[in-house]
Short mmCIF file of C-alpha atoms and ligand atoms in Angstrom, two decimals:
data_model
loop_
_atom_site.label_atom_id
_atom_site.label_comp_id
_atom_site.label_asym_id
_atom_site.label_seq_id
_atom_site.Cartn_x
_atom_site.Cartn_y
_atom_site.Cartn_z
CA MET A 22 -91.70 -73.59 20.15
CA ARG A 23 -95.38 -73.57 19.59
CA ALA A 24 -97.21 -76.85 20.21
CA SER A 25 -97.01 -79.33 17.37
CA GLY A 26 -99.88 -81.38 16.06
CA SER A 27 -102.35 -78.59 16.74
CA ILE A 28 -104.03 -75.75 14.96
CA ARG A 29 -100.85 -73.77 15.56
CA ASP A 30 -99.14 -75.85 12.88
CA ALA A 31 -101.02 -74.36 9.97
CA PRO A 32 -101.62 -71.81 8.87
CA ALA A 33 -101.40 -69.93 12.19
CA THR A 34 -97.93 -71.19 13.04
CA THR A 35 -96.65 -70.44 9.57
CA CYS A 36 -98.13 -67.04 10.09
CA ALA A 37 -96.41 -66.66 13.46
CA TRP A 38 -93.05 -67.64 11.99
CA SER A 39 -93.26 -65.33 9.06
CA ARG A 40 -94.79 -62.49 11.09
CA VAL A 41 -91.82 -62.71 13.41
CA ALA A 42 -89.45 -62.60 10.48
CA PHE A 43 -91.40 -59.60 9.26
CA PHE A 44 -90.73 -57.65 12.46
CA GLY A 45 -87.12 -58.79 12.69
CA GLY A 46 -87.63 -60.89 15.83
CA ASP A 47 -86.37 -64.44 16.13
CA LYS A 48 -88.58 -66.04 18.77
CA PRO A 49 -91.87 -67.25 17.30
CA GLU A 50 -93.26 -68.17 20.70
CA ARG A 51 -92.91 -64.51 21.69
CA LEU A 52 -95.41 -63.43 19.08
CA ILE A 53 -98.81 -63.55 20.68
CA PHE A 54 -102.13 -62.95 19.01
CA ALA A 55 -104.71 -60.54 20.41
CA ALA A 56 -108.02 -59.09 19.26
CA ASN A 57 -106.56 -55.81 17.92
CA ALA A 58 -103.91 -53.22 18.79
CA THR A 59 -105.97 -51.91 21.71
CA ASP A 60 -106.15 -55.37 23.25
CA ALA A 61 -102.42 -55.91 22.70
CA LEU A 62 -101.52 -52.52 24.19
CA ASN A 63 -103.69 -53.19 27.24
CA LEU A 64 -101.92 -56.51 27.79
CA ALA A 65 -98.56 -54.75 27.61
CA ILE A 66 -99.36 -51.60 29.61
CA GLN A 67 -101.32 -53.33 32.37
CA GLY A 68 -98.89 -56.23 32.50
CA LEU A 69 -95.75 -54.09 32.79
CA LEU A 70 -96.73 -51.29 35.18
CA THR A 71 -97.31 -51.68 38.92
CA PRO A 72 -98.14 -49.10 41.64
CA GLY A 73 -95.28 -46.65 42.14
CA ASP A 74 -93.99 -46.96 38.57
CA HIS A 75 -93.51 -44.03 36.22
CA ALA A 76 -94.40 -44.18 32.52
CA ILE A 77 -93.57 -41.78 29.70
CA THR A 78 -95.70 -41.30 26.63
CA THR A 79 -96.43 -38.55 24.11
CA THR A 80 -99.28 -36.25 23.13
CA LEU A 81 -99.41 -38.02 19.74
CA GLU A 82 -101.03 -41.14 21.15
CA HIS A 83 -104.25 -42.92 20.36
CA ASN A 84 -106.71 -43.56 23.19
CA SER A 85 -105.55 -47.17 23.19
CA VAL A 86 -102.43 -45.86 24.94
CA ILE A 87 -103.81 -42.75 26.67
CA ARG A 88 -106.75 -44.43 28.38
CA PRO A 89 -104.99 -47.50 29.85
CA LEU A 90 -102.31 -45.14 31.21
CA ASN A 91 -104.89 -42.74 32.62
CA HIS A 92 -106.69 -45.60 34.35
CA LEU A 93 -103.44 -46.78 35.92
CA LYS A 94 -102.72 -43.19 36.95
CA ARG A 95 -106.13 -42.66 38.52
CA ASP A 96 -106.65 -46.09 40.06
CA ARG A 97 -103.28 -47.76 40.55
CA GLY A 98 -100.72 -45.15 41.67
CA VAL A 99 -98.78 -45.01 38.40
CA THR A 100 -97.39 -41.61 37.35
CA VAL A 101 -97.39 -40.63 33.68
CA ASP A 102 -95.59 -37.92 31.68
CA PHE A 103 -97.07 -36.83 28.34
CA VAL A 104 -94.26 -35.39 26.21
CA PRO A 105 -95.43 -32.87 23.58
CA PHE A 106 -94.32 -33.18 19.97
CA GLU A 107 -92.18 -30.63 18.12
CA ALA A 108 -93.44 -28.32 15.36
CA GLY A 109 -92.64 -30.93 12.68
CA GLY A 110 -94.87 -33.51 14.37
CA THR A 111 -92.19 -35.71 15.91
CA VAL A 112 -91.06 -36.16 19.49
CA ASP A 113 -87.50 -35.19 20.42
CA PRO A 114 -85.67 -38.24 21.87
CA ASP A 115 -83.76 -35.90 24.23
CA GLU A 116 -87.06 -34.62 25.58
CA ILE A 117 -88.13 -38.20 26.33
CA ALA A 118 -84.77 -38.95 27.98
CA SER A 119 -85.00 -35.75 30.06
CA ARG A 120 -88.11 -37.24 31.73
CA PHE A 121 -86.37 -40.45 32.84
CA ARG A 122 -86.60 -41.00 36.60
CA PRO A 123 -85.25 -43.80 38.78
CA ASN A 124 -88.74 -45.39 38.80
CA THR A 125 -89.41 -45.01 35.05
CA LYS A 126 -90.46 -48.46 33.91
CA VAL A 127 -91.93 -47.94 30.46
CA VAL A 128 -91.91 -45.60 27.48
CA VAL A 129 -94.96 -46.25 25.32
CA MET A 130 -95.51 -44.43 22.06
CA ASN A 131 -96.71 -44.84 18.53
CA HIS A 132 -94.46 -45.44 15.56
CA GLY A 133 -96.68 -43.43 13.20
CA SER A 134 -99.36 -40.86 13.98
CA ASN A 135 -102.89 -41.71 12.91
CA VAL A 136 -103.75 -37.99 12.69
CA ILE A 137 -100.83 -36.33 10.91
CA GLY A 138 -98.85 -39.33 9.67
CA THR A 139 -95.46 -38.46 11.16
CA ILE A 140 -93.09 -41.33 11.88
CA GLN A 141 -91.38 -41.14 15.25
CA PRO A 142 -87.63 -41.60 15.88
CA VAL A 143 -88.25 -44.89 17.62
CA ALA A 144 -84.75 -46.33 17.17
CA GLU A 145 -83.12 -43.33 18.86
CA ILE A 146 -85.60 -43.44 21.72
CA GLY A 147 -85.08 -47.22 21.93
CA ARG A 148 -81.34 -46.77 22.30
CA ARG A 149 -81.79 -44.34 25.17
CA CYS A 150 -84.33 -46.64 26.87
CA ARG A 151 -82.04 -49.66 26.49
CA GLU A 152 -79.16 -47.79 28.18
CA ARG A 153 -81.41 -47.22 31.20
CA GLY A 154 -83.15 -50.61 31.24
CA ILE A 155 -86.51 -48.95 30.47
CA VAL A 156 -88.97 -51.02 28.43
CA LEU A 157 -89.96 -49.45 25.10
CA VAL A 158 -93.46 -50.39 23.97
CA VAL A 159 -94.23 -49.31 20.40
CA ASP A 160 -97.73 -49.00 18.99
CA ALA A 161 -97.25 -49.98 15.34
CA ALA A 162 -100.96 -49.89 14.49
CA GLN A 163 -100.34 -47.42 11.67
CA THR A 164 -97.00 -48.70 10.41
CA ALA A 165 -97.01 -52.52 10.48
CA GLY A 166 -97.30 -53.66 6.88
CA VAL A 167 -96.26 -50.38 5.26
CA ILE A 168 -93.03 -49.35 7.03
CA PRO A 169 -90.36 -52.01 7.63
CA ILE A 170 -89.98 -52.71 11.35
CA ASP A 171 -86.98 -54.44 12.88
CA VAL A 172 -87.44 -54.84 16.62
CA GLU A 173 -83.78 -55.69 17.15
CA ALA A 174 -82.29 -52.86 15.10
CA MET A 175 -84.77 -50.37 16.57
CA SER A 176 -84.31 -51.56 20.20
CA ILE A 177 -88.04 -52.17 20.55
CA ASP A 178 -88.91 -54.35 23.54
CA VAL A 179 -92.61 -54.79 22.91
CA LEU A 180 -94.36 -54.18 19.59
CA ALA A 181 -98.15 -53.95 19.34
CA PHE A 182 -99.82 -54.34 15.94
CA THR A 183 -103.27 -54.55 14.47
CA GLY A 184 -104.21 -56.87 11.63
CA HIS A 185 -106.85 -54.82 9.87
CA LYS A 186 -104.89 -51.78 8.67
CA SER A 187 -101.77 -51.99 6.49
CA LEU A 188 -101.32 -55.69 7.27
CA LEU A 189 -104.54 -56.05 5.24
CA GLY A 190 -105.96 -58.75 7.50
CA PRO A 191 -109.45 -59.14 8.94
CA THR A 192 -110.78 -57.05 11.81
CA GLY A 193 -110.43 -58.74 15.19
CA THR A 194 -106.77 -59.61 14.68
CA GLY A 195 -103.61 -58.12 16.17
CA GLY A 196 -100.92 -58.98 18.64
CA LEU A 197 -97.69 -58.31 20.47
CA TYR A 198 -94.11 -59.23 19.90
CA VAL A 199 -92.31 -59.40 23.24
CA ARG A 200 -88.51 -59.43 23.22
CA ASP A 201 -86.79 -62.31 24.97
CA GLY A 202 -85.86 -61.09 28.48
CA VAL A 203 -88.89 -58.79 28.84
CA GLU A 204 -91.61 -60.33 30.99
CA ILE A 205 -95.18 -59.08 30.85
CA ARG A 206 -97.32 -60.09 33.82
CA HIS A 207 -100.46 -61.94 32.78
CA THR A 208 -103.61 -59.98 33.46
CA ARG A 209 -105.98 -62.56 31.95
CA PHE A 210 -106.27 -66.13 33.10
CA GLY A 211 -108.01 -69.20 31.73
CA GLY A 212 -107.77 -72.07 29.34
CA THR A 213 -104.64 -72.63 27.29
CA GLY A 214 -105.49 -76.04 25.85
CA VAL A 215 -102.37 -77.54 27.46
CA HIS A 216 -101.27 -78.42 31.05
CA SER A 217 -104.90 -78.31 32.10
CA ALA A 218 -104.22 -79.73 35.59
CA PHE A 219 -102.04 -76.77 36.52
CA PRO A 220 -104.08 -74.44 38.77
CA TYR A 221 -102.71 -71.15 37.44
CA HIS A 222 -102.25 -69.56 34.06
CA LEU A 223 -99.05 -70.65 32.32
CA ASP A 224 -95.94 -68.43 32.41
CA GLU A 225 -94.68 -69.83 29.14
CA TYR A 226 -95.10 -67.77 25.95
CA PRO A 227 -97.29 -67.52 23.93
CA TYR A 228 -99.77 -69.03 26.43
CA ARG A 229 -98.75 -66.47 29.06
CA LEU A 230 -100.61 -63.73 27.20
CA GLU A 231 -103.16 -65.78 25.27
CA ALA A 232 -106.20 -67.16 27.09
CA GLY A 233 -109.16 -68.97 25.58
CA THR A 234 -109.92 -69.79 21.98
CA GLY A 235 -108.10 -67.57 19.54
CA ASN A 236 -109.48 -65.98 16.38
CA VAL A 237 -108.21 -68.81 14.20
CA LEU A 238 -110.14 -67.76 11.10
CA GLY A 239 -108.94 -64.20 11.49
CA ILE A 240 -105.34 -65.33 11.89
CA ALA A 241 -105.68 -67.47 8.77
CA GLY A 242 -106.90 -64.34 6.98
CA LEU A 243 -103.88 -62.45 8.28
CA TYR A 244 -101.65 -65.21 6.97
CA PHE A 245 -103.07 -64.94 3.46
CA ALA A 246 -102.89 -61.13 3.56
CA GLN A 247 -99.26 -61.50 4.48
CA GLN A 248 -98.63 -63.63 1.42
CA TYR A 249 -99.94 -60.75 -0.65
CA LEU A 250 -97.74 -58.21 1.17
CA ALA A 251 -94.67 -60.39 0.75
CA LYS A 252 -95.36 -60.79 -2.96
CA ARG A 253 -96.00 -57.10 -3.64
CA GLY A 254 -93.34 -55.90 -1.18
CA VAL A 255 -93.72 -53.48 1.72
CA ASP A 256 -91.29 -51.00 0.14
CA ALA A 257 -93.16 -51.07 -3.18
CA ILE A 258 -96.46 -50.52 -1.40
CA TYR A 259 -95.04 -47.60 0.55
CA ARG A 260 -93.65 -45.99 -2.62
CA HIS A 261 -97.00 -46.44 -4.38
CA GLU A 262 -98.92 -44.90 -1.48
CA MET A 263 -96.53 -41.97 -1.07
CA GLU A 264 -96.65 -41.12 -4.76
CA LEU A 265 -100.42 -40.89 -4.54
CA PHE A 266 -100.17 -39.07 -1.26
CA ALA A 267 -97.97 -36.36 -2.81
CA ARG A 268 -100.64 -35.93 -5.49
CA LEU A 269 -103.37 -35.71 -2.84
CA GLN A 270 -101.56 -33.23 -0.62
CA GLY A 271 -100.46 -31.17 -3.62
CA GLY A 272 -104.06 -31.02 -4.86
CA LEU A 273 -105.56 -30.09 -1.49
CA GLU A 274 -103.07 -27.44 -0.49
CA HIS A 275 -104.11 -25.14 -3.34
CA ILE A 276 -107.82 -25.22 -2.55
CA GLU A 277 -109.05 -21.95 -1.08
CA GLY A 278 -110.15 -22.41 2.53
CA VAL A 279 -108.31 -25.71 3.07
CA LYS A 280 -105.87 -25.81 5.95
CA LEU A 281 -103.52 -28.78 6.21
CA HIS A 282 -102.53 -29.64 9.80
CA GLY A 283 -99.20 -31.06 10.90
CA THR A 284 -96.26 -31.16 8.54
CA THR A 285 -96.44 -31.16 4.74
CA SER A 286 -93.01 -32.81 4.50
CA LEU A 287 -93.04 -36.00 2.46
CA GLU A 288 -90.08 -37.38 4.43
CA ASN A 289 -90.51 -39.74 7.34
CA ARG A 290 -94.24 -39.92 7.11
CA LEU A 291 -97.21 -42.10 6.38
CA PRO A 292 -99.72 -41.29 3.63
CA VAL A 293 -102.18 -39.83 6.14
CA LEU A 294 -103.19 -36.16 6.39
CA SER A 295 -105.55 -34.01 8.38
CA PHE A 296 -107.29 -30.91 7.07
CA THR A 297 -110.01 -28.45 7.93
CA LEU A 298 -112.12 -26.32 5.66
CA ALA A 299 -112.94 -22.71 6.57
CA GLY A 300 -116.61 -22.27 7.40
CA ARG A 301 -117.42 -26.02 7.57
CA ASP A 302 -117.56 -28.42 10.44
CA PRO A 303 -115.22 -31.39 9.77
CA ALA A 304 -118.10 -33.76 10.52
CA ASP A 305 -120.20 -32.13 7.76
CA VAL A 306 -117.33 -32.31 5.29
CA GLY A 307 -117.00 -36.01 6.14
CA SER A 308 -120.71 -36.63 5.58
CA LEU A 309 -120.61 -34.86 2.21
CA LEU A 310 -117.52 -36.81 1.13
CA ASP A 311 -119.26 -40.03 2.11
CA VAL A 312 -122.79 -39.46 0.88
CA ASP A 313 -122.27 -37.25 -2.17
CA TYR A 314 -118.89 -38.53 -3.38
CA ASP A 315 -118.53 -42.04 -1.93
CA ILE A 316 -115.19 -41.13 -0.41
CA ALA A 317 -114.31 -42.62 2.98
CA CYS A 318 -112.59 -40.46 5.55
CA ARG A 319 -112.45 -40.11 9.31
CA THR A 320 -113.51 -36.92 11.05
CA GLY A 321 -113.35 -35.48 14.56
CA LEU A 322 -110.61 -36.33 17.04
CA GLN A 323 -109.70 -39.74 15.53
CA CYS A 324 -109.39 -41.20 19.08
CA ALA A 325 -106.32 -39.00 19.63
CA PRO A 326 -107.53 -36.00 21.69
CA LEU A 327 -104.15 -34.76 22.93
CA ILE A 328 -102.67 -34.16 19.49
CA HIS A 329 -105.73 -32.11 18.57
CA GLU A 330 -105.44 -30.16 21.81
CA GLN A 331 -101.82 -29.34 20.93
CA MET A 332 -102.70 -28.46 17.31
CA GLY A 333 -105.60 -26.22 18.37
CA THR A 334 -108.21 -28.47 16.74
CA GLY A 335 -109.45 -29.95 20.02
CA GLU A 336 -113.01 -28.70 19.64
CA ARG A 337 -114.14 -30.11 16.29
CA GLY A 338 -111.10 -32.09 15.10
CA THR A 339 -110.18 -32.47 11.45
CA VAL A 340 -111.01 -34.46 8.34
CA ARG A 341 -108.47 -37.23 7.84
CA LEU A 342 -107.75 -38.75 4.48
CA SER A 343 -105.33 -41.58 3.85
CA VAL A 344 -104.09 -43.57 0.89
CA GLY A 345 -104.13 -47.36 0.77
CA PRO A 346 -102.38 -49.95 -1.38
CA MET A 347 -105.41 -50.47 -3.65
CA ASN A 348 -105.92 -46.77 -4.38
CA GLN A 349 -105.17 -45.34 -7.80
CA ALA A 350 -104.56 -41.84 -9.12
CA LYS A 351 -108.20 -41.53 -10.14
CA ASP A 352 -109.28 -42.02 -6.51
CA VAL A 353 -107.00 -39.22 -5.39
CA ASP A 354 -108.24 -36.95 -8.16
CA ALA A 355 -111.83 -37.71 -7.16
CA ALA A 356 -111.03 -36.72 -3.56
CA VAL A 357 -109.37 -33.46 -4.63
CA THR A 358 -112.33 -32.63 -6.91
CA ALA A 359 -114.79 -33.40 -4.12
CA VAL A 360 -113.03 -31.16 -1.59
CA THR A 361 -112.74 -28.42 -4.24
CA GLU A 362 -116.50 -28.54 -4.81
CA ILE A 363 -117.34 -28.63 -1.09
CA ALA A 364 -114.97 -25.69 -0.51
CA ALA A 365 -116.53 -23.69 -3.35
CA GLU A 366 -119.97 -24.26 -1.89
CA ALA A 367 -118.79 -23.15 1.56
CA HIS A 368 -117.19 -20.07 0.01
CA ALA A 369 -120.36 -19.19 -1.91
CA LYS A 370 -122.42 -19.45 1.31
CA ALA A 371 -120.03 -17.26 3.32
C1 PLP B 19 -102.02 -45.27 16.27
C2 PLP B 19 -103.14 -46.23 16.60
N1 PLP B 19 -103.03 -46.98 17.70
C3 PLP B 19 -103.98 -47.86 18.04
C4 PLP B 19 -105.10 -48.02 17.29
C5 PLP B 19 -106.14 -49.01 17.70
O1 PLP B 19 -106.18 -50.07 16.81
P1 PLP B 19 -107.28 -51.22 16.98
O2 PLP B 19 -108.55 -50.66 16.47
O3 PLP B 19 -106.74 -52.34 16.17
O4 PLP B 19 -107.36 -51.56 18.41
C6 PLP B 19 -105.27 -47.26 16.13
C7 PLP B 19 -106.49 -47.37 15.33
O5 PLP B 19 -106.93 -46.48 14.66
C8 PLP B 19 -104.25 -46.34 15.77
O6 PLP B 19 -104.35 -45.59 14.66
#
């Protein structure tokens, strides 16, 4: 249990309880708060792997997974396999299992791609990991708050989330849910506010992975955002976003010069797409969308260089558009019109 009579009682503790319920876990003390998904993933990756261990990941990952693993590979004697994704944008669970070795300690992968929006078969991979006693760490930065996650049903051992995306919380919030029985070594030490005479950092969760003063205001914001999500419903939000997404993708795919990357399937995906426009640098398209049309997008490699390398967009990247819960059909139509106009201009110049 979290300490009583402290700030953890409200609203942060209420938040912890309901967040845990949200992810299907049942141990509130095993939900720890961190600064963002990157922070949470670093705690997990660096706290699970030791020299001589083998880790498996995929080419779909964000740098928040790739870079910690590469540092451990270069500096700490950890070996890493990067499993490529299939043509449809998902990783084959058999391909992951075929890389298992006696010293494989961890599989770490995202639940949803931030570049092409595909949702990975995490439950199937989890089942295979569980049979071998391998820890499955899932990066749910893109899915928490929009796709239901049940850590038990999906055999997820460690779940990393960020507060500021589909959980609709403030920036500077995120965390980890760590299944009972999985122990992450602490890699940060300091004040916990309790047992101050003890000379070492506490082993007990959540203190084990939390050091120093937490982002209490941010966590309070996350709590109130969660009230909104609970009221509107994650499933309803997902349906709303996917309806708009179908409109967006359908509008873009008919524009001359537009190339959609990844799959166009509407199944098993997030409302996120990547495109390029013939004759225009993605960065220029992004600037035009921003400055001339007031449309926010992300261009370049989106912190996920390996997926671009595999897609053949490693040099300049793509333009990424995504749909959020507050978007309406008119926003999508404005984006389609904007890309149509930018494409026509590029065509006229060619
Ligand atoms: C798949 C994925 N993982 C991790 C992150 C990092 O999240 P944060 O900025 O909260 O550290 C992102 C952010 O874009 C992401 O899309």
